Rosetta silent file (secondary structure, phi, psi, omega in degrees, C-alpha in Angstrom):
SEQUENCE: MDITRRNFLKTAGILATGVGLLNFKDIANQKVLAAQDSVVMFRSAKIDKNITRIKNCVGDLMYLVEGKDRVALIDTGIGVGDLKAYVQNLTDKPITVILTHGHVDHASGSAQFDEVYMNAKDNALFREHTAIENRKGYIGMNPELASSLTDSDFQPIDNPDRFKNLQGGMTIDLGDVHLDIYDIAGHTQGMIAILFRENKALLTGDGANMFTFLFLPESLGLTSYEKNLRHLREVTTGKFDKIYCSHGGGDLTVDYMDRLLEDVEIIFAGKDDKVPFNFMGNEAAIAFEIDRGYNRVDAGIGNIVYDPARILE
SCORE:     score description
SCORE:     0.000 S_00000001
   1 L     0.000  130.151  178.950    0.000    0.000    0.000 S_00000001
   2 L   -73.105  159.348 -172.259    1.427    3.379   -0.914 S_00000001
   3 H   -64.894  -29.770  179.332    1.829    5.918    1.860 S_00000001
   4 H   -66.300  -44.692  178.456   -0.885    8.206    0.451 S_00000001
   5 H   -61.833  -42.396 -179.618   -3.455    5.449    0.566 S_00000001
   6 H   -63.825  -43.773  179.112   -2.410    4.523    4.092 S_00000001
   7 H   -63.513  -36.263  176.882   -2.677    8.120    5.275 S_00000001
   8 H   -62.008  -45.360 -178.529   -6.140    8.385    3.752 S_00000001
   9 H   -61.474  -38.827  176.046   -7.326    5.325    5.629 S_00000001
  10 H   -62.175  -49.624 -177.007   -6.005    6.811    8.848 S_00000001
  11 H   -63.110  -43.543  179.380   -7.665   10.151    8.194 S_00000001
  12 H   -61.069  -41.199  179.540  -10.952    8.581    7.149 S_00000001
  13 H   -64.532  -42.522 -179.290  -10.973    6.462   10.261 S_00000001
  14 H   -66.606  -46.998 -178.435  -10.280    9.385   12.557 S_00000001
  15 H   -66.540  -43.216 -177.901  -12.857   11.689   10.977 S_00000001
  16 H   -68.449  -32.312 -178.804  -15.552    9.028   10.692 S_00000001
  17 H   -71.905  -46.258  176.705  -14.994    7.877   14.255 S_00000001
  18 L    64.604 -146.921 -175.222  -15.218   11.344   15.752 S_00000001
  19 L  -102.676  169.825  173.252  -15.911   11.757   19.450 S_00000001
  20 L    99.993   -9.009 -174.938  -17.710    9.690   22.033 S_00000001
  21 H   -68.146  -36.749 -177.346  -15.776    6.439   21.733 S_00000001
  22 H   -72.197  -14.082 -178.332  -14.183    6.640   25.151 S_00000001
  23 H   -98.077    5.476 -179.654  -17.595    7.098   26.731 S_00000001
  24 L   -61.954  124.337 -175.418  -19.075    3.905   25.298 S_00000001
  25 L   -86.174  121.982  179.772  -20.764    2.130   28.220 S_00000001
  26 L   -87.629  113.775  173.796  -19.891   -1.554   28.534 S_00000001
  27 L   -99.466  -50.177  172.226  -22.842   -3.597   29.706 S_00000001
  28 E  -105.987  117.048 -173.247  -21.775   -6.909   28.224 S_00000001
  29 L  -128.333   40.660  174.549  -17.991   -6.948   28.240 S_00000001
  30 L   -62.120  136.547 -175.012  -17.080  -10.564   27.524 S_00000001
  31 L  -100.732  110.399  170.998  -13.537  -10.543   26.208 S_00000001
  32 L  -103.856  107.893 -166.048  -12.887  -12.422   22.989 S_00000001
  33 E  -102.850  155.424  170.565   -9.186  -11.795   22.587 S_00000001
  34 L   -84.135 -163.327 -177.847   -6.624  -12.033   19.843 S_00000001
  35 L   -60.395  -31.621  179.167   -3.163  -13.473   20.422 S_00000001
  36 L   -90.069  117.600 -175.711   -2.371  -10.518   22.678 S_00000001
  37 L   -64.086  -18.287 -177.402   -4.350  -10.828   25.924 S_00000001
  38 L   -80.345  -10.731 -176.430   -4.254   -7.054   26.406 S_00000001
  39 L   -92.906  117.057  173.047   -6.378   -6.427   23.306 S_00000001
  40 E   -91.782  110.245 -174.088  -10.124   -6.330   23.857 S_00000001
  41 L   -74.450  -37.069 -175.460  -11.495   -7.016   20.394 S_00000001
  42 E  -141.481  145.172  171.545  -15.184   -6.378   21.086 S_00000001
  43 E  -134.910  157.644 -177.739  -17.391   -4.703   23.661 S_00000001
  44 E  -145.574  156.627  177.745  -21.150   -4.440   23.672 S_00000001
  45 E  -142.027  133.659  176.730  -24.040   -2.558   25.202 S_00000001
  46 E   -77.772  121.388 -177.421  -27.748   -3.403   25.153 S_00000001
  47 E  -110.933   -8.571  173.552  -29.553   -0.355   23.741 S_00000001
  48 E  -156.600  172.214 -173.588  -33.052   -1.849   23.461 S_00000001
  49 L   -57.550  -28.982 -178.497  -34.759   -5.025   24.635 S_00000001
  50 L  -131.417   18.884  179.638  -33.551   -6.943   21.573 S_00000001
  51 E  -125.111  126.525  177.025  -30.796   -4.714   20.149 S_00000001
  52 E  -118.195  131.176  176.202  -27.140   -4.858   21.176 S_00000001
  53 E   -96.287  126.219 -178.636  -24.565   -2.386   19.923 S_00000001
  54 E  -111.325  131.779  177.126  -21.115   -3.928   19.439 S_00000001
  55 E  -113.271  131.761  178.717  -17.943   -1.846   19.236 S_00000001
  56 E   -89.929 -174.405 -169.941  -14.758   -3.313   17.796 S_00000001
  57 L   -69.238  -15.039  175.850  -11.176   -2.558   18.780 S_00000001
  58 L  -110.415    6.978  172.669  -10.942    0.585   16.638 S_00000001
  59 L    97.183    0.399  176.740  -14.368    1.944   17.559 S_00000001
  60 L   -72.021  146.571 -174.052  -16.505    0.925   14.564 S_00000001
  61 E  -107.458  141.841  174.012  -20.066   -0.024   15.526 S_00000001
  62 E  -128.437  163.228 -178.162  -22.127   -3.079   14.653 S_00000001
  63 E  -131.399  134.946  176.221  -25.662   -4.016   15.696 S_00000001
  64 E  -112.900  117.529 -177.340  -27.124   -7.354   16.778 S_00000001
  65 E  -114.371  124.741 -173.840  -30.910   -7.526   16.433 S_00000001
  66 E  -106.082  129.839  171.725  -32.726  -10.513   17.924 S_00000001
  67 L  -110.638 -174.425 -178.430  -36.004  -11.985   16.719 S_00000001
  68 L   -67.982  -34.290 -173.040  -37.937  -15.041   17.856 S_00000001
  69 L  -103.558  -32.007 -174.919  -36.259  -17.339   15.316 S_00000001
  70 L  -157.103  175.294  177.464  -32.881  -15.800   14.468 S_00000001
  71 E  -120.916  154.496  171.926  -30.647  -12.765   14.860 S_00000001
  72 E  -111.853  128.590  171.689  -29.284  -10.254   12.381 S_00000001
  73 E  -101.992  114.816 -177.077  -25.723   -9.003   12.743 S_00000001
  74 E   -96.717  110.585 -176.488  -25.493   -5.682   10.951 S_00000001
  75 L    76.134  156.358 -175.047  -21.945   -5.153    9.684 S_00000001
  76 L  -131.483   14.433  172.080  -18.847   -7.144   10.594 S_00000001
  77 E    67.822 -149.450 -170.956  -16.168   -4.520   11.196 S_00000001
  78 L   -93.417    4.963  176.790  -12.554   -4.788   10.103 S_00000001
  79 L    71.254   34.760  176.450  -12.241   -8.573   10.112 S_00000001
  80 E  -123.409  132.928 -177.521   -9.929   -8.772   13.114 S_00000001
  81 L    86.443  168.845 -175.538  -10.667  -11.068   16.048 S_00000001
  82 L   -94.134   80.676 -179.095  -13.272  -13.804   16.375 S_00000001
  83 H   -63.293  -38.525 -178.974  -16.493  -11.856   15.915 S_00000001
  84 H   -60.397  -44.824  178.729  -18.523  -15.018   15.394 S_00000001
  85 H   -63.215  -38.228  179.253  -17.466  -16.419   18.762 S_00000001
  86 H   -63.593  -46.146  179.999  -18.282  -13.099   20.396 S_00000001
  87 H   -64.285  -39.597  179.244  -21.765  -13.013   18.881 S_00000001
  88 H   -67.785  -17.710  173.161  -22.369  -16.643   19.827 S_00000001
  89 L   -77.782  -17.125  179.325  -21.565  -15.639   23.392 S_00000001
  90 L   -98.368  -24.191 -177.677  -24.499  -13.221   23.186 S_00000001
  91 L  -153.114  152.123  174.788  -27.017  -15.500   21.449 S_00000001
  92 L  -108.100   10.489 -178.763  -27.517  -19.128   20.476 S_00000001
  93 L   -87.302  156.710  176.512  -29.821  -18.340   17.534 S_00000001
  94 L   -58.154  148.342 -172.745  -28.851  -18.640   13.848 S_00000001
  95 E  -112.743  126.369  169.573  -27.100  -15.552   12.499 S_00000001
  96 E  -108.281  127.726  179.591  -27.942  -13.598    9.357 S_00000001
  97 E   -97.799  132.964  174.058  -25.370  -10.945    8.411 S_00000001
  98 E  -120.168  121.066  177.921  -26.451   -7.705    6.752 S_00000001
  99 L   -98.741  123.430 -178.830  -23.706   -5.457    5.379 S_00000001
 100 L   -69.337  -28.863  175.866  -24.727   -1.822    5.068 S_00000001
 101 L  -170.357  179.502 -168.751  -22.014   -1.295    2.428 S_00000001
 102 L   -97.025   16.453 -177.278  -18.677   -2.651    1.244 S_00000001
 103 L   -74.443  157.405 -174.428  -16.117   -0.487    3.052 S_00000001
 104 H   -54.257  -39.353 -173.582  -13.191   -1.917    5.002 S_00000001
 105 H   -84.725    1.680 -177.950  -14.497   -0.876    8.422 S_00000001
 106 H  -126.161  -22.103 -169.348  -17.937   -2.434    7.954 S_00000001
 107 H  -122.502   -1.261 -166.922  -17.633   -5.553    5.816 S_00000001
 108 L   -75.926  -12.134 -178.770  -14.258   -7.200    6.413 S_00000001
 109 L  -100.806   16.154 -171.959  -15.373   -9.892    8.881 S_00000001
 110 H   -69.301  -24.143 -173.691  -18.045  -11.511    6.707 S_00000001
 111 H   -62.443  -18.321  179.765  -16.126  -14.705    5.881 S_00000001
 112 H   -75.503  -11.104 -169.168  -16.967  -16.144    9.300 S_00000001
 113 L  -119.945  143.830 -174.761  -20.677  -16.265    8.524 S_00000001
 114 L   -77.307  -43.073 -175.461  -22.725  -18.494    6.232 S_00000001
 115 E  -109.207  113.387 -175.788  -25.606  -16.180    5.324 S_00000001
 116 E  -131.634  132.507  175.227  -24.604  -12.695    4.208 S_00000001
 117 E  -111.941  137.112  171.434  -26.624   -9.961    2.495 S_00000001
 118 E  -157.895  147.408  175.187  -25.113   -6.948    0.716 S_00000001
 119 L   -64.601  125.118 -174.668  -26.147   -4.744   -2.188 S_00000001
 120 H   -64.187  -15.952  176.865  -24.326   -6.162   -5.217 S_00000001
 121 H   -63.311  -19.381 -179.495  -23.476   -2.630   -6.405 S_00000001
 122 H  -100.019   10.953 -176.642  -20.724   -2.681   -3.753 S_00000001
 123 H   -60.707  -47.804 -179.275  -19.167   -6.012   -4.795 S_00000001
 124 H   -64.950  -39.755  177.632  -16.135   -4.501   -6.536 S_00000001
 125 H   -61.982  -42.709  178.261  -15.667   -2.042   -3.678 S_00000001
 126 H   -56.860  -46.233 -178.189  -15.837   -4.914   -1.182 S_00000001
 127 H   -60.306  -41.256 -179.867  -13.052   -6.780   -2.996 S_00000001
 128 H   -69.889  -48.998 -169.378  -10.768   -3.748   -2.884 S_00000001
 129 H   -74.108  -32.512 -173.682  -11.504   -2.586    0.647 S_00000001
 130 L   -90.007    5.932  173.296  -11.479   -5.893    2.533 S_00000001
 131 L   -59.507  146.599 -177.002   -8.032   -6.935    1.320 S_00000001
 132 H   -55.889  -39.836 -178.697   -5.693   -7.631    4.233 S_00000001
 133 H   -60.688  -41.965  179.259   -3.410   -4.760    3.197 S_00000001
 134 H   -67.889  -38.279  177.576   -6.281   -2.283    3.384 S_00000001
 135 H   -61.327  -43.962  179.495   -7.364   -3.585    6.780 S_00000001
 136 H   -64.240  -36.490  177.312   -3.849   -3.120    8.117 S_00000001
 137 H   -64.412  -39.983  179.443   -3.785    0.405    6.716 S_00000001
 138 H   -68.001  -44.739  179.561   -7.045    1.268    8.470 S_00000001
 139 H   -65.470  -23.520 -179.436   -5.920   -0.230   11.767 S_00000001
 140 L   -60.328  -12.381  175.254   -2.698    1.758   11.385 S_00000001
 141 L   -67.801  -14.246  175.068   -4.508    4.822   12.732 S_00000001
 142 L  -121.199   86.410 -174.035   -3.876    3.136   16.100 S_00000001
 143 H   -57.805  -36.178 -179.736   -0.161    2.213   16.014 S_00000001
 144 H   -64.446  -43.236  177.577   -0.234    0.530   19.421 S_00000001
 145 H   -65.557  -45.901 -177.740   -3.072   -1.745   18.359 S_00000001
 146 H   -57.907  -39.038 -178.080   -1.512   -2.427   14.967 S_00000001
 147 H   -73.327  -17.157 -178.236    1.762   -3.524   16.567 S_00000001
 148 H   -89.282  -10.540 -176.496   -0.064   -5.937   18.880 S_00000001
 149 L   -92.974  151.274  172.983   -1.770   -7.876   16.080 S_00000001
 150 L  -119.781  168.913 -178.824   -0.433  -10.839   14.150 S_00000001
 151 H   -58.701  -28.881 -178.757   -1.555  -12.271   10.828 S_00000001
 152 H   -69.891  -15.115  178.703   -3.512  -14.939   12.689 S_00000001
 153 H   -78.946  -14.636 -176.799   -5.791  -12.240   14.122 S_00000001
 154 E   -90.741  132.119  175.847   -7.129  -11.392   10.651 S_00000001
 155 L   -73.554  156.447 -178.479  -10.154  -13.226    9.270 S_00000001
 156 L   -62.623  159.562  174.005   -9.952  -14.634    5.712 S_00000001
 157 L   -74.234  137.488 -177.347  -10.847  -12.607    2.647 S_00000001
 158 L  -101.031  164.774  177.106  -14.413  -13.264    1.516 S_00000001
 159 L  -112.602  111.391 -176.106  -15.958  -13.581   -1.961 S_00000001
 160 H   -67.524  -12.917  177.896  -18.984  -11.297   -2.409 S_00000001
 161 H   -62.007  -20.789 -179.973  -20.278  -13.443   -5.262 S_00000001
 162 H   -85.609  -11.010 -175.741  -21.708  -15.764   -2.609 S_00000001
 163 L   -71.113  154.038  169.612  -23.703  -12.981   -0.919 S_00000001
 164 E   -83.988  134.510 -176.402  -27.452  -12.564   -1.296 S_00000001
 165 E   -71.162  127.735 -177.602  -28.250   -9.313   -3.078 S_00000001
 166 L  -107.120  126.431 -177.367  -29.757   -6.731   -0.716 S_00000001
 167 L  -138.046  154.760  175.066  -32.025   -4.050   -2.163 S_00000001
 168 L   -56.486  140.991 -177.583  -34.424   -1.387   -1.005 S_00000001
 169 L   100.184  -15.636  177.748  -37.937   -2.732   -0.547 S_00000001
 170 L   -80.118  156.460  173.536  -36.804   -6.027    0.965 S_00000001
 171 E  -130.866  131.417  174.598  -37.710   -7.104    4.496 S_00000001
 172 E   -99.198  117.777 -177.760  -35.681   -9.498    6.628 S_00000001
 173 E   -98.259  115.173 -179.511  -38.011  -11.390    8.987 S_00000001
 174 L   -96.246    2.317 -174.427  -36.267  -12.581   12.158 S_00000001
 175 L    97.234   93.942 -177.209  -39.479  -13.907   13.701 S_00000001
 176 L    65.844    3.764  174.633  -41.824  -11.186   15.003 S_00000001
 177 L  -131.732  124.757 -174.174  -39.030   -8.683   14.302 S_00000001
 178 E  -119.030  133.721  177.111  -38.811   -7.119   10.852 S_00000001
 179 E  -111.594  111.370 -178.394  -35.923   -5.235    9.263 S_00000001
 180 E   -94.121  129.652 -172.922  -37.071   -3.086    6.349 S_00000001
 181 E   -99.195  134.541  178.087  -34.364   -2.192    3.829 S_00000001
 182 E  -129.290  140.124  174.011  -34.073    1.212    2.136 S_00000001
 183 E   -77.553  139.412  173.852  -31.597    2.405   -0.460 S_00000001
 184 L  -144.884   54.507 -178.606  -29.566    5.482    0.474 S_00000001
 185 L   -57.608  139.652 -179.298  -26.892    5.587   -2.232 S_00000001
 186 L   165.528  -68.408  175.413  -24.393    8.391   -1.764 S_00000001
 187 L   -58.457  -45.321  167.851  -21.594    7.340    0.542 S_00000001
 188 L  -137.579  168.824 -179.839  -21.316    4.294   -1.733 S_00000001
 189 L   -64.892  -32.156 -174.964  -23.363    3.069   -4.674 S_00000001
 190 L  -106.234   15.489 -177.329  -24.846    0.229   -2.624 S_00000001
 191 L   -60.534  134.350  177.582  -25.342    1.990    0.718 S_00000001
 192 E  -126.709  157.582  171.567  -28.521    0.926    2.548 S_00000001
 193 E  -115.315  157.480 -176.309  -30.447    2.038    5.624 S_00000001
 194 E  -131.934  127.820  173.549  -32.426   -0.301    7.867 S_00000001
 195 E   -97.026  119.392  173.154  -35.648    0.329    9.741 S_00000001
 196 E   -83.770   93.217 -163.549  -36.043   -1.819   12.851 S_00000001
 197 L   -55.737  -54.808 -176.052  -39.788   -1.802   12.412 S_00000001
 198 L   -69.968  -26.964  178.824  -41.058   -2.911   15.807 S_00000001
 199 L   -84.335   -8.949 -177.376  -38.378   -0.934   17.644 S_00000001
 200 L    52.961   48.281  179.744  -39.197    2.227   15.678 S_00000001
 201 E  -129.513  139.988  179.294  -35.485    2.799   15.084 S_00000001
 202 E  -115.497  125.219  174.658  -33.712    3.738   11.852 S_00000001
 203 E   -98.986  112.869  177.767  -30.098    2.795   11.192 S_00000001
 204 E   -94.973   -7.938  176.970  -28.591    5.163    8.646 S_00000001
 205 E    56.150 -129.871  175.864  -25.083    3.740    9.058 S_00000001
 206 L   -91.647   -1.345 -179.089  -22.595    5.805    7.082 S_00000001
 207 L   -71.000  -27.676  174.005  -25.335    6.999    4.733 S_00000001
 208 L  -148.067   89.440 -170.647  -26.200    9.824    7.128 S_00000001
 209 L  -118.646  177.049  177.758  -23.462   10.025    9.704 S_00000001
 210 L   -64.601  -29.336  169.868  -21.814   12.687   11.860 S_00000001
 211 L  -129.801   97.800 -178.672  -19.285   12.967    9.021 S_00000001
 212 E   -87.046  114.349 -176.189  -20.979   11.847    5.822 S_00000001
 213 E   -85.458  118.426  176.989  -18.267   11.147    3.268 S_00000001
 214 E  -126.108   18.982 -176.337  -19.281   12.042   -0.295 S_00000001
 215 L  -107.049   -0.888 -176.675  -15.855   12.739   -1.776 S_00000001
 216 L   -75.235  155.681  178.610  -14.748    9.148   -2.394 S_00000001
 217 L   -57.231  -31.466 -178.326  -14.449    7.759   -5.940 S_00000001
 218 L   -86.976   -0.577 -178.248  -17.308    5.369   -5.171 S_00000001
 219 L   -85.025  159.640  171.356  -19.549    8.144   -3.804 S_00000001
 220 L   -86.323  162.842  173.677  -22.341    9.975   -5.599 S_00000001
 221 L   -71.124  168.167 -173.128  -22.314   13.708   -6.146 S_00000001
 222 H   -64.412  -37.865 -179.073  -24.090   15.984   -3.704 S_00000001
 223 H   -64.369  -43.454  178.587  -27.200   16.516   -5.854 S_00000001
 224 H   -66.307  -41.136  178.414  -27.838   12.785   -6.235 S_00000001
 225 H   -62.238  -44.585 -179.798  -27.214   12.204   -2.549 S_00000001
 226 H   -58.593  -42.196  178.540  -29.617   14.972   -1.565 S_00000001
 227 H   -61.443  -44.099 -177.914  -32.342   13.394   -3.706 S_00000001
 228 H   -70.217  -38.923  178.410  -31.796    9.964   -2.119 S_00000001
 229 H   -66.950  -40.936  179.102  -31.643   11.312    1.438 S_00000001
 230 H   -63.293  -39.591  178.443  -34.816   13.336    0.905 S_00000001
 231 H   -64.997  -42.508  178.633  -36.570   10.223   -0.412 S_00000001
 232 H   -60.043  -42.775  178.696  -35.457    8.192    2.613 S_00000001
 233 H   -61.045  -43.167 -177.509  -36.846   10.841    4.921 S_00000001
 234 H   -64.240  -43.432 -174.022  -40.150   10.881    3.074 S_00000001
 235 H   -82.039  -10.861  179.117  -40.705    7.124    3.057 S_00000001
 236 H  -110.848   -2.430 -178.921  -39.710    6.653    6.712 S_00000001
 237 L   -55.389  129.795  179.626  -41.480    9.662    8.246 S_00000001
 238 L    84.149   -3.295 -176.359  -43.494    8.588   11.289 S_00000001
 239 L  -100.776   -5.266 -178.172  -41.901    5.141   11.388 S_00000001
 240 L  -144.135  153.246  171.945  -39.055    5.846   13.830 S_00000001
 241 L  -129.412   13.021  175.572  -38.295    7.774   16.984 S_00000001
 242 E  -145.052  146.472  172.749  -34.585    6.899   17.177 S_00000001
 243 E  -126.961  130.564  176.790  -31.722    7.076   14.667 S_00000001
 244 E  -111.638  151.662  173.310  -28.562    4.994   14.948 S_00000001
 245 E  -130.725 -171.671 -169.513  -25.311    5.346   13.007 S_00000001
 246 L  -111.601    7.016  179.229  -22.096    3.348   12.680 S_00000001
 247 L  -143.031  172.834 -179.985  -19.468    5.554   14.324 S_00000001
 248 L    63.260 -141.353  179.214  -18.956    7.701   17.397 S_00000001
 249 L   -75.032  -20.344  175.782  -21.476    7.092   20.164 S_00000001
 250 L    98.719  -12.956 -177.669  -23.950    5.620   17.686 S_00000001
 251 E  -110.671  131.432  175.238  -26.963    7.831   18.454 S_00000001
 252 E  -113.068  160.897  176.679  -28.149   10.683   16.259 S_00000001
 253 L   -67.540  149.813 -175.606  -30.904   13.204   16.921 S_00000001
 254 L   -64.186  -22.042  178.398  -34.323   12.109   15.667 S_00000001
 255 L   -98.092   22.207 -171.404  -34.388   15.095   13.293 S_00000001
 256 H   -60.486  -41.040  179.814  -30.930   14.310   11.945 S_00000001
 257 H   -64.500  -37.893  176.440  -32.006   13.859    8.328 S_00000001
 258 H   -59.726  -46.571 -177.661  -33.798   17.208    8.438 S_00000001
 259 H   -66.637  -38.401  179.619  -30.687   18.909    9.764 S_00000001
 260 H   -67.128  -38.103  176.177  -28.434   17.190    7.226 S_00000001
 261 H   -65.341  -35.451  174.154  -30.707   18.288    4.384 S_00000001
 262 H   -62.814  -39.811  178.270  -30.487   21.846    5.708 S_00000001
 263 H   -63.296  -39.875  178.241  -26.699   21.503    5.610 S_00000001
 264 H   -60.656  -42.312  179.607  -26.887   20.356    1.986 S_00000001
 265 H   -62.658  -35.404  177.336  -28.900   23.453    1.112 S_00000001
 266 H   -65.284  -39.714  177.366  -26.214   25.621    2.718 S_00000001
 267 H   -64.765  -46.295  178.202  -23.592   23.934    0.542 S_00000001
 268 H   -55.141  -38.455 -178.734  -25.745   24.434   -2.565 S_00000001
 269 L   -78.393   -4.826 -179.950  -25.984   28.126   -1.685 S_00000001
 270 L    74.483   20.575 -175.083  -22.205   28.347   -1.336 S_00000001
 271 L  -104.588    8.919  177.118  -22.493   29.473    2.290 S_00000001
 272 L   -81.308  174.600 -174.540  -20.630   26.591    3.960 S_00000001
 273 L   -79.409  -22.939  176.792  -17.088   26.914    5.354 S_00000001
 274 L    54.280   50.557  179.944  -15.432   24.823    2.610 S_00000001
 275 E   -68.089  121.336 -175.231  -12.594   23.622    4.859 S_00000001
 276 E   -60.744  139.180  177.750   -9.917   22.230    2.469 S_00000001
 277 E  -145.837  124.270 -175.931   -9.347   18.481    2.568 S_00000001
 278 E  -106.843  129.394 -179.989   -6.963   16.656    0.211 S_00000001
 279 E  -125.631  106.838  176.311   -7.468   13.024   -0.777 S_00000001
 280 L    49.392   41.405  178.751   -4.777   11.395   -2.905 S_00000001
 281 L    86.948   -5.868  178.547   -4.292   14.629   -4.822 S_00000001
 282 E   -99.156  133.098 -178.123   -8.009   15.282   -5.191 S_00000001
 283 E   -82.316  131.281  174.779   -9.431   18.354   -3.525 S_00000001
 284 E  -130.880  175.997 -178.492  -12.409   17.896   -1.198 S_00000001
 285 E  -141.987  136.073  168.947  -14.064   20.120    1.382 S_00000001
 286 E   -87.120  124.718 -170.309  -15.426   19.670    4.877 S_00000001
 287 L   -60.841  -42.643 -174.127  -18.627   21.696    4.837 S_00000001
 288 L  -127.492  133.935 -176.949  -18.412   23.100    8.368 S_00000001
 289 L   -58.670  140.941 -178.216  -15.339   23.933   10.403 S_00000001
 290 E  -120.513  156.285  175.443  -14.607   21.561   13.302 S_00000001
 291 L   -93.177 -172.297 -177.403  -12.693   21.868   16.547 S_00000001
 292 L   -67.058  -18.947  176.290  -10.180   19.369   17.917 S_00000001
 293 L   -91.939    9.939  178.873  -13.032   17.243   19.248 S_00000001
 294 L    68.368   16.188  174.585  -14.516   17.022   15.721 S_00000001
 295 L   -89.778  147.408  175.837  -17.515   19.115   16.772 S_00000001
 296 E   -65.032  134.378 -177.811  -18.747   21.890   14.527 S_00000001
 297 L   -70.043  -20.163  178.238  -17.519   25.223   15.821 S_00000001
 298 L   -90.086    6.779  179.127  -20.919   26.763   15.036 S_00000001
 299 L    67.657   13.449  177.404  -22.600   24.131   17.289 S_00000001
 300 L   -74.534  172.811 -178.389  -24.558   22.814   14.308 S_00000001
 301 L  -111.613  132.502  176.286  -25.500   19.179   13.758 S_00000001
 302 L    89.689  152.846  174.876  -24.048   17.049   10.997 S_00000001
 303 L  -153.634  153.096 -177.236  -21.184   17.533    8.596 S_00000001
 304 E  -132.858  133.144  173.672  -20.477   16.544    5.031 S_00000001
 305 E  -108.002  116.168 -168.716  -17.148   15.976    3.297 S_00000001
 306 E  -134.838  165.097  176.779  -17.750   16.506   -0.409 S_00000001
 307 L   -95.348  112.010 -177.901  -16.074   17.055   -3.761 S_00000001
 308 H   -57.751  -24.510 -179.215  -16.690   20.676   -4.838 S_00000001
 309 H   -80.703   -7.473 -175.418  -16.376   19.615   -8.475 S_00000001
 310 H  -120.776   21.628 -179.083  -19.255   17.123   -8.143 S_00000001
 311 L   -59.465  -38.366 -174.927  -21.923   19.182   -6.410 S_00000001
 312 L   -87.951   -3.165  179.499  -24.245   19.054   -9.412 S_00000001
 313 L   -73.997    0.000    0.000  -23.847   15.334  -10.114 S_00000001
């Protein structure tokens, strides 16, 4: 991996992670360890009667949703450590994996599981991002952790051709618990959101996050993203009273999509801060200036990292 690519993975990890990781409350803290006993690979907290939020060793979030017949594991992190054993310590029900998209920090642990769903539009992205070299580059944002891992800590590379294609309009029935799938292309071509119907909770993942990345080669332009986000808001209005995401503390304000759409309008009007951000020689912009804690200095909610040359796409 060239040094530019490695630095990007570090920067992306830091920005996407943001604040709140050190305050994650451990309710279930069974330790499934790698070769180094000092490394806690996974921690978890029950956030609803049948929903557990799992945090991996670099702070990425996954969700375990339990139904009467089976459980859904939403995302599989960076593919380091024995996630399957950890999940089996939380439940004895069959596991269905749902990948929100194909990025390194969300999809790299899928090879441990038999039944995996992902939008096929992200298959090529999955192959690139989940390579061992890319995983090591992402973990490199934490040098102490990276130095403690060995090759045996990494799960095998998976083949997305075996996955079941996941598309908006589908419902995954776990037995009296239904997960309704919505498309929210923007962050990636195959990005999806999930409505936990009975829990009245919406998981927007990285599709509407505290730092929504729209400057990547696999991302859509801002105009297309705005259209897709507005549609998601329209078709889910009244169906949720909580929003979850995949980084930071994991909880967003219930009006988060409204606020993010307001931010998009500010960008369209050219009134955002346009903080320069360089990615592999390509110029991008962070819409609103942030402090050292990654909070907006204007106390606003939400932020978007976008390509100024692709606003109208």
